[in-house]
Short mmCIF file of C-alpha atoms and ligand atoms in Angstrom, two decimals:
data_model
loop_
_atom_site.label_atom_id
_atom_site.label_comp_id
_atom_site.label_asym_id
_atom_site.label_seq_id
_atom_site.Cartn_x
_atom_site.Cartn_y
_atom_site.Cartn_z
CA UNK A 81 71.04 -61.09 -85.66
CA UNK A 82 71.44 -57.52 -84.39
CA UNK A 83 68.82 -55.92 -86.59
CA UNK A 84 66.78 -55.00 -83.54
CA UNK A 85 69.68 -53.42 -81.73
CA UNK A 86 69.61 -49.71 -82.28
CA UNK A 87 72.80 -48.95 -80.34
CA UNK A 88 71.76 -47.14 -77.20
CA UNK A 89 68.17 -46.74 -78.40
CA UNK A 90 65.75 -49.23 -76.89
CA UNK A 91 64.82 -51.94 -79.44
CA UNK A 92 61.16 -52.29 -80.37
CA UNK A 93 59.06 -55.07 -78.74
CA UNK A 94 58.16 -57.87 -78.91
CA UNK A 95 61.58 -59.48 -79.11
CA UNK A 96 62.48 -63.12 -79.54
CA UNK A 97 64.79 -64.64 -76.94
CA UNK A 98 67.50 -64.83 -79.55
CA UNK A 99 67.19 -61.13 -80.35
CA UNK A 100 67.23 -60.23 -76.67
CA UNK A 101 70.41 -62.24 -76.05
CA UNK A 102 72.06 -60.72 -79.13
CA UNK A 103 71.39 -57.25 -77.73
CA UNK A 104 72.63 -58.38 -74.33
CA UNK A 105 75.81 -59.71 -75.95
CA UNK A 106 76.56 -56.22 -77.21
CA UNK A 107 76.17 -54.85 -73.66
CA UNK A 108 77.32 -57.77 -71.56
CA UNK A 109 79.73 -55.69 -69.48
CA UNK A 110 76.86 -53.48 -68.27
CA UNK A 111 74.29 -56.23 -67.80
CA UNK A 112 73.00 -57.73 -64.54
CA UNK A 113 71.14 -61.05 -64.53
CA UNK A 114 68.72 -61.51 -61.62
CA UNK A 115 67.32 -64.91 -60.66
CA UNK A 116 64.56 -65.75 -58.23
CA UNK A 117 65.27 -69.10 -56.52
CA UNK A 118 62.21 -71.29 -55.87
CA UNK A 119 60.35 -72.30 -59.01
CA UNK A 120 63.05 -70.76 -61.20
CA UNK A 121 66.51 -72.09 -60.36
CA UNK A 122 65.00 -74.98 -58.40
CA UNK A 123 61.80 -76.93 -59.01
CA UNK A 124 59.09 -76.65 -56.38
CA UNK A 125 58.87 -79.55 -53.91
CA UNK A 126 56.87 -80.43 -50.80
CA UNK A 127 59.72 -79.88 -48.34
CA UNK A 128 61.22 -76.36 -48.60
CA UNK A 129 64.38 -77.39 -46.75
CA UNK A 130 65.21 -80.16 -49.21
CA UNK A 131 65.06 -78.13 -52.41
CA UNK A 132 68.12 -78.15 -54.67
CA UNK A 133 68.85 -76.17 -57.86
CA UNK A 134 68.77 -77.78 -61.29
CA UNK A 135 72.46 -78.66 -62.04
CA UNK A 136 72.26 -77.37 -65.63
CA UNK A 137 70.95 -74.01 -64.40
CA UNK A 138 73.80 -73.74 -61.90
CA UNK A 139 76.38 -74.62 -64.53
CA UNK A 140 75.03 -71.96 -66.88
CA UNK A 141 74.83 -69.34 -64.10
CA UNK A 142 78.48 -70.03 -63.28
CA UNK A 143 79.42 -69.41 -66.92
CA UNK A 144 77.22 -66.34 -67.25
CA UNK A 145 78.79 -64.76 -64.17
CA UNK A 146 82.06 -64.68 -66.10
CA UNK A 147 80.66 -62.73 -69.05
CA UNK A 148 78.13 -60.26 -67.64
CA UNK A 149 78.64 -57.45 -65.13
CA UNK A 150 76.87 -59.23 -62.22
CA UNK A 151 74.68 -62.22 -61.47
CA UNK A 152 72.37 -61.85 -58.47
CA UNK A 153 69.89 -64.16 -56.76
CA UNK A 154 66.89 -62.32 -55.32
CA UNK A 155 64.86 -64.57 -53.08
CA UNK A 156 62.57 -64.83 -50.08
CA UNK A 157 65.02 -67.41 -48.70
CA UNK A 158 67.64 -66.40 -46.14
CA UNK A 159 71.15 -65.67 -47.49
CA UNK A 160 72.56 -68.64 -45.50
CA UNK A 161 70.24 -70.98 -47.38
CA UNK A 162 71.24 -69.45 -50.71
CA UNK A 163 74.94 -69.54 -49.83
CA UNK A 164 74.74 -73.30 -49.23
CA UNK A 165 73.56 -73.65 -52.83
CA UNK A 166 75.53 -70.90 -54.61
CA UNK A 167 78.61 -70.61 -52.39
CA UNK A 168 80.78 -72.63 -54.77
CA UNK A 169 80.17 -70.09 -57.56
CA UNK A 170 82.53 -67.14 -57.27
CA UNK A 171 81.21 -63.63 -57.32
CA UNK A 172 77.44 -64.10 -57.14
CA UNK A 173 75.40 -61.53 -55.21
CA UNK A 174 72.78 -62.96 -52.87
CA UNK A 175 69.73 -60.94 -51.78
CA UNK A 176 67.75 -62.90 -49.21
CA UNK A 177 64.47 -62.28 -47.37
CA UNK A 178 63.32 -59.91 -50.13
CA UNK A 179 66.48 -57.84 -49.69
CA UNK A 180 66.49 -57.63 -45.89
CA UNK A 181 69.79 -59.53 -46.12
CA UNK A 182 72.51 -59.46 -48.73
CA UNK A 183 76.02 -60.71 -49.37
CA UNK A 184 78.40 -60.13 -52.24
CA UNK A 185 80.82 -62.70 -53.55
CA UNK A 186 82.27 -64.43 -50.51
CA UNK A 187 81.55 -61.43 -48.25
CA UNK A 188 79.68 -61.52 -44.98
CA UNK A 189 75.89 -61.30 -44.71
CA UNK A 190 74.58 -57.82 -44.02
CA UNK A 191 71.11 -57.42 -42.49
CA UNK A 192 69.00 -54.27 -42.81
CA UNK A 193 69.41 -52.68 -39.35
CA UNK A 194 65.78 -51.52 -39.24
CA UNK A 195 64.58 -55.11 -39.43
CA UNK A 196 66.75 -56.55 -36.64
CA UNK A 197 64.44 -55.56 -33.72
CA UNK A 198 61.83 -57.90 -35.28
CA UNK A 199 63.85 -61.09 -34.76
CA UNK A 200 62.35 -62.01 -31.35
CA UNK A 201 58.79 -61.31 -32.53
CA UNK A 202 59.32 -63.57 -35.55
CA UNK A 203 60.62 -66.39 -33.38
CA UNK A 204 57.56 -66.07 -31.11
CA UNK A 205 55.26 -65.97 -34.11
CA UNK A 206 56.76 -69.18 -35.52
CA UNK A 207 56.33 -70.89 -32.16
CA UNK A 208 52.70 -69.82 -31.93
CA UNK A 209 52.04 -70.91 -35.51
CA UNK A 210 53.39 -74.38 -34.73
CA UNK A 211 51.16 -74.59 -31.67
CA UNK A 212 47.98 -73.16 -33.18
CA UNK A 213 47.88 -74.21 -36.83
CA UNK A 214 46.44 -77.64 -37.66
CA UNK A 215 48.62 -80.61 -38.50
CA UNK A 216 49.50 -80.46 -42.19
CA UNK A 217 50.44 -76.78 -42.18
CA UNK A 218 54.20 -76.30 -42.43
CA UNK A 219 55.84 -73.45 -40.53
CA UNK A 220 59.14 -72.20 -41.96
CA UNK A 221 60.99 -69.84 -39.61
CA UNK A 222 63.51 -67.62 -41.42
CA UNK A 223 64.74 -65.29 -38.62
CA UNK A 224 63.16 -62.18 -40.15
CA UNK A 225 60.07 -63.77 -41.62
CA UNK A 226 57.78 -66.74 -41.12
CA UNK A 227 56.33 -68.64 -44.07
CA UNK A 228 53.17 -70.70 -43.54
CA UNK A 229 52.81 -73.46 -46.16
CA UNK A 230 49.86 -75.64 -47.16
CA UNK A 231 51.36 -77.46 -50.20
CA UNK A 232 50.90 -80.91 -48.68
CA UNK A 233 47.47 -80.03 -47.24
CA UNK A 234 45.74 -77.80 -49.79
CA UNK A 235 42.43 -78.05 -47.92
CA UNK A 236 44.01 -75.89 -45.18
CA UNK A 237 44.68 -72.96 -47.52
CA UNK A 238 41.91 -70.69 -46.27
CA UNK A 239 42.48 -71.43 -42.61
CA UNK A 240 46.26 -70.93 -42.75
CA UNK A 241 46.00 -67.75 -44.80
CA UNK A 242 43.35 -66.28 -42.49
CA UNK A 243 45.50 -67.08 -39.43
CA UNK A 244 48.55 -65.49 -41.05
CA UNK A 245 46.70 -62.33 -42.06
CA UNK A 246 45.13 -61.91 -38.61
CA UNK A 247 48.49 -62.35 -36.84
CA UNK A 248 50.21 -59.93 -39.21
CA UNK A 249 47.56 -57.32 -38.52
CA UNK A 250 47.70 -57.86 -34.77
CA UNK A 251 51.50 -57.54 -34.72
CA UNK A 252 51.78 -54.69 -37.21
CA UNK A 253 53.61 -56.85 -39.74
CA UNK A 254 53.21 -57.26 -43.50
CA UNK A 255 52.16 -60.25 -45.59
CA UNK A 256 53.38 -61.54 -48.93
CA UNK A 257 51.44 -64.32 -50.62
CA UNK A 258 53.06 -66.91 -52.87
CA UNK A 259 52.69 -70.41 -54.24
CA UNK A 260 50.68 -72.25 -51.56
CA UNK A 261 52.26 -70.07 -48.91
CA UNK A 262 51.67 -66.87 -46.98
CA UNK A 263 54.66 -65.12 -45.55
CA UNK A 264 54.72 -62.71 -42.62
CA UNK A 265 57.42 -60.04 -42.77
CA UNK A 266 58.53 -57.03 -40.71
CA UNK A 267 56.68 -53.80 -41.44
CA UNK A 268 59.50 -52.01 -43.33
CA UNK A 269 59.13 -51.48 -47.03
CA UNK A 270 61.49 -54.02 -48.60
CA UNK A 271 60.58 -56.09 -51.65
CA UNK A 272 62.19 -57.54 -54.76
CA UNK A 273 61.32 -54.45 -56.78
CA UNK A 274 63.35 -52.29 -54.42
CA UNK A 275 66.35 -54.59 -54.75
CA UNK A 276 66.18 -54.38 -58.54
CA UNK A 277 65.82 -50.58 -58.47
CA UNK A 278 68.87 -50.26 -56.21
CA UNK A 279 71.11 -52.62 -58.13
CA UNK A 280 70.04 -52.20 -61.75
CA UNK A 281 69.93 -48.41 -61.71
CA UNK A 282 73.70 -48.37 -62.18
CA UNK A 283 73.55 -50.96 -64.99
CA UNK A 284 72.58 -50.46 -68.62
CA UNK A 285 70.86 -53.79 -69.07
CA UNK A 286 69.15 -56.35 -66.84
CA UNK A 287 67.22 -59.60 -67.05
CA UNK A 288 64.94 -60.87 -64.27
CA UNK A 289 63.79 -64.51 -64.12
CA UNK A 290 60.80 -65.12 -61.81
CA UNK A 291 57.81 -67.39 -61.31
CA UNK A 292 55.71 -65.96 -58.51
CA UNK A 293 53.56 -62.91 -57.79
CA UNK A 294 56.30 -61.33 -55.64
CA UNK A 295 58.46 -61.30 -58.79
CA UNK A 296 56.03 -58.99 -60.58
CA UNK A 297 57.39 -56.18 -58.38
CA UNK A 298 60.83 -56.92 -59.85
CA UNK A 299 59.41 -56.91 -63.38
CA UNK A 300 57.78 -53.55 -62.64
CA UNK A 301 61.09 -52.16 -61.41
CA UNK A 302 62.74 -53.05 -64.72
CA UNK A 303 59.86 -51.39 -66.59
CA UNK A 304 60.34 -48.25 -64.49
CA UNK A 305 64.06 -48.18 -65.22
CA UNK A 306 63.26 -48.44 -68.93
CA UNK A 307 60.71 -45.66 -68.68
CA UNK A 308 63.24 -43.41 -66.94
CA UNK A 309 66.13 -44.10 -69.30
CA UNK A 310 65.77 -44.69 -73.04
CA UNK A 311 69.03 -46.56 -73.23
CA UNK A 312 68.22 -49.07 -70.46
CA UNK A 313 67.42 -52.57 -71.76
CA UNK A 314 65.33 -54.76 -69.45
CA UNK A 315 63.88 -58.20 -70.08
CA UNK A 316 61.41 -59.98 -67.78
CA UNK A 317 61.19 -63.76 -68.04
CA UNK A 318 58.45 -65.85 -66.44
CA UNK A 319 59.08 -69.48 -65.54
CA UNK A 320 55.65 -71.01 -66.07
CA UNK A 321 53.71 -72.97 -63.49
CA UNK A 322 50.06 -73.88 -63.03
CA UNK A 323 49.78 -72.14 -59.64
CA UNK A 324 50.33 -68.53 -60.62
CA UNK A 325 48.50 -69.13 -63.90
CA UNK A 326 48.86 -66.35 -66.42
CA UNK A 327 49.49 -63.52 -63.97
CA UNK A 328 53.29 -63.70 -64.02
CA UNK A 329 53.50 -64.72 -67.68
CA UNK A 330 51.30 -61.77 -68.69
CA UNK A 331 53.69 -59.37 -66.97
CA UNK A 332 56.75 -60.88 -68.70
CA UNK A 333 58.41 -60.47 -72.09
CA UNK A 334 59.26 -64.14 -72.44
CA UNK A 335 58.05 -67.37 -70.84
CA UNK A 336 60.01 -70.55 -70.15
CA UNK A 337 58.28 -73.83 -69.35
CA UNK A 338 60.13 -74.96 -66.23
CA UNK A 339 63.37 -74.69 -64.20
CA UNK A 340 64.69 -77.63 -66.25
CA UNK A 341 63.96 -75.75 -69.49
CA UNK A 342 65.73 -72.73 -68.01
CA UNK A 343 68.97 -74.75 -67.95
CA UNK A 344 68.84 -75.25 -71.71
CA UNK A 345 67.77 -71.64 -72.29
CA UNK A 346 70.72 -70.28 -70.30
CA UNK A 347 73.21 -72.69 -71.86
CA UNK A 348 72.21 -71.41 -75.30
CA UNK A 349 72.40 -67.82 -74.07
CA UNK A 350 75.90 -68.44 -72.79
CA UNK A 351 76.98 -69.61 -76.24
CA UNK A 352 75.62 -66.37 -77.72
CA UNK A 353 77.34 -64.22 -75.10
CA UNK A 354 80.63 -66.04 -75.58
CA UNK A 355 80.53 -65.91 -79.41
O1 LIG B 1000 61.58 -65.81 -53.62
P1 LIG B 1000 61.64 -67.27 -53.77
O2 LIG B 1000 63.04 -67.80 -53.78
O3 LIG B 1000 60.87 -67.78 -54.96
O4 LIG B 1000 60.91 -67.86 -52.48
C1 LIG B 1000 59.48 -67.91 -52.39
C2 LIG B 1000 59.11 -68.97 -51.38
O5 LIG B 1000 59.82 -70.13 -51.79
C3 LIG B 1000 59.70 -71.28 -50.96
O6 LIG B 1000 58.37 -71.78 -51.03
C4 LIG B 1000 58.03 -72.26 -52.31
O7 LIG B 1000 58.90 -73.36 -52.62
C5 LIG B 1000 58.77 -74.49 -51.70
C6 LIG B 1000 59.84 -75.51 -52.08
O8 LIG B 1000 59.74 -75.88 -53.40
C7 LIG B 1000 57.35 -75.03 -51.83
O9 LIG B 1000 57.18 -76.15 -50.96
C8 LIG B 1000 56.35 -73.92 -51.47
O10 LIG B 1000 55.03 -74.38 -51.69
C9 LIG B 1000 56.58 -72.68 -52.35
O11 LIG B 1000 55.78 -71.60 -51.93
C10 LIG B 1000 60.12 -70.97 -49.56
O12 LIG B 1000 59.93 -72.11 -48.75
C11 LIG B 1000 59.39 -69.77 -49.00
O13 LIG B 1000 59.94 -69.41 -47.77
C12 LIG B 1000 59.54 -68.59 -49.97
O14 LIG B 1000 58.73 -67.52 -49.51
#
């Protein structure tokens, strides 16, 4: 069904998923698909280091990378972590630490030079967090950011968040909240929205799949690109979860129930794009 595709004119909303993929099929060569990692490609688990992507999602992403212009993962995880999971797929772009790091295809990891002076301070911060936060809080050191988790000890939420905010203020750093986590980042202005603006501005079409509040900045970037260019086609997809409630879903065009459901959704999309 291409009734909603008005050539280079933006189709009217709301669109069904099928309509959106039909339009994408007609522009596949100029389309970039962006995926957040945790809660989207991989289900959320207690131990951040043990998380693995849903196999069906990975299979579909591999197929999609062959038919669209680019596939990119945009995550708060380091590129090394993402490469361990996506490295076997040729030609995927990885944006880690909210875009502070990136790598393309099998290329090397590039780090934003402005952020590098913050590496020692982050290491010290992680050490202090391990010493000062109560047992049950999980400290995840990521070289250029530190995530403080309370998933396995939800009663510590307030205490961990307050500690993180106070330290960030003291050190002149920034915070990003997420699903049972607060993350402390260097002061520079780098977020998922900026990654999308940089990459998608040279595309004619983009999808973004996200589940968390940090992904709303990416959704907003697609909306801005649409507002600036009548021919740009952007679709924001929320992967539902009880923790972010309706906030992410409200900002999206479409909602999918879970990372597992995303596998089926993408497999069907691939059929449409290959038809
Ligand atoms: O941008 P993302 O790829 O979505 O990363 C956001 C955070 O994801 C991870 O934490 C979340 O997933 C963990 C594993 O499932 C879960 O235990 C935690 O409660 C979630 O917040 C990651 O560990 C963080 O560093 C990222 O900031």
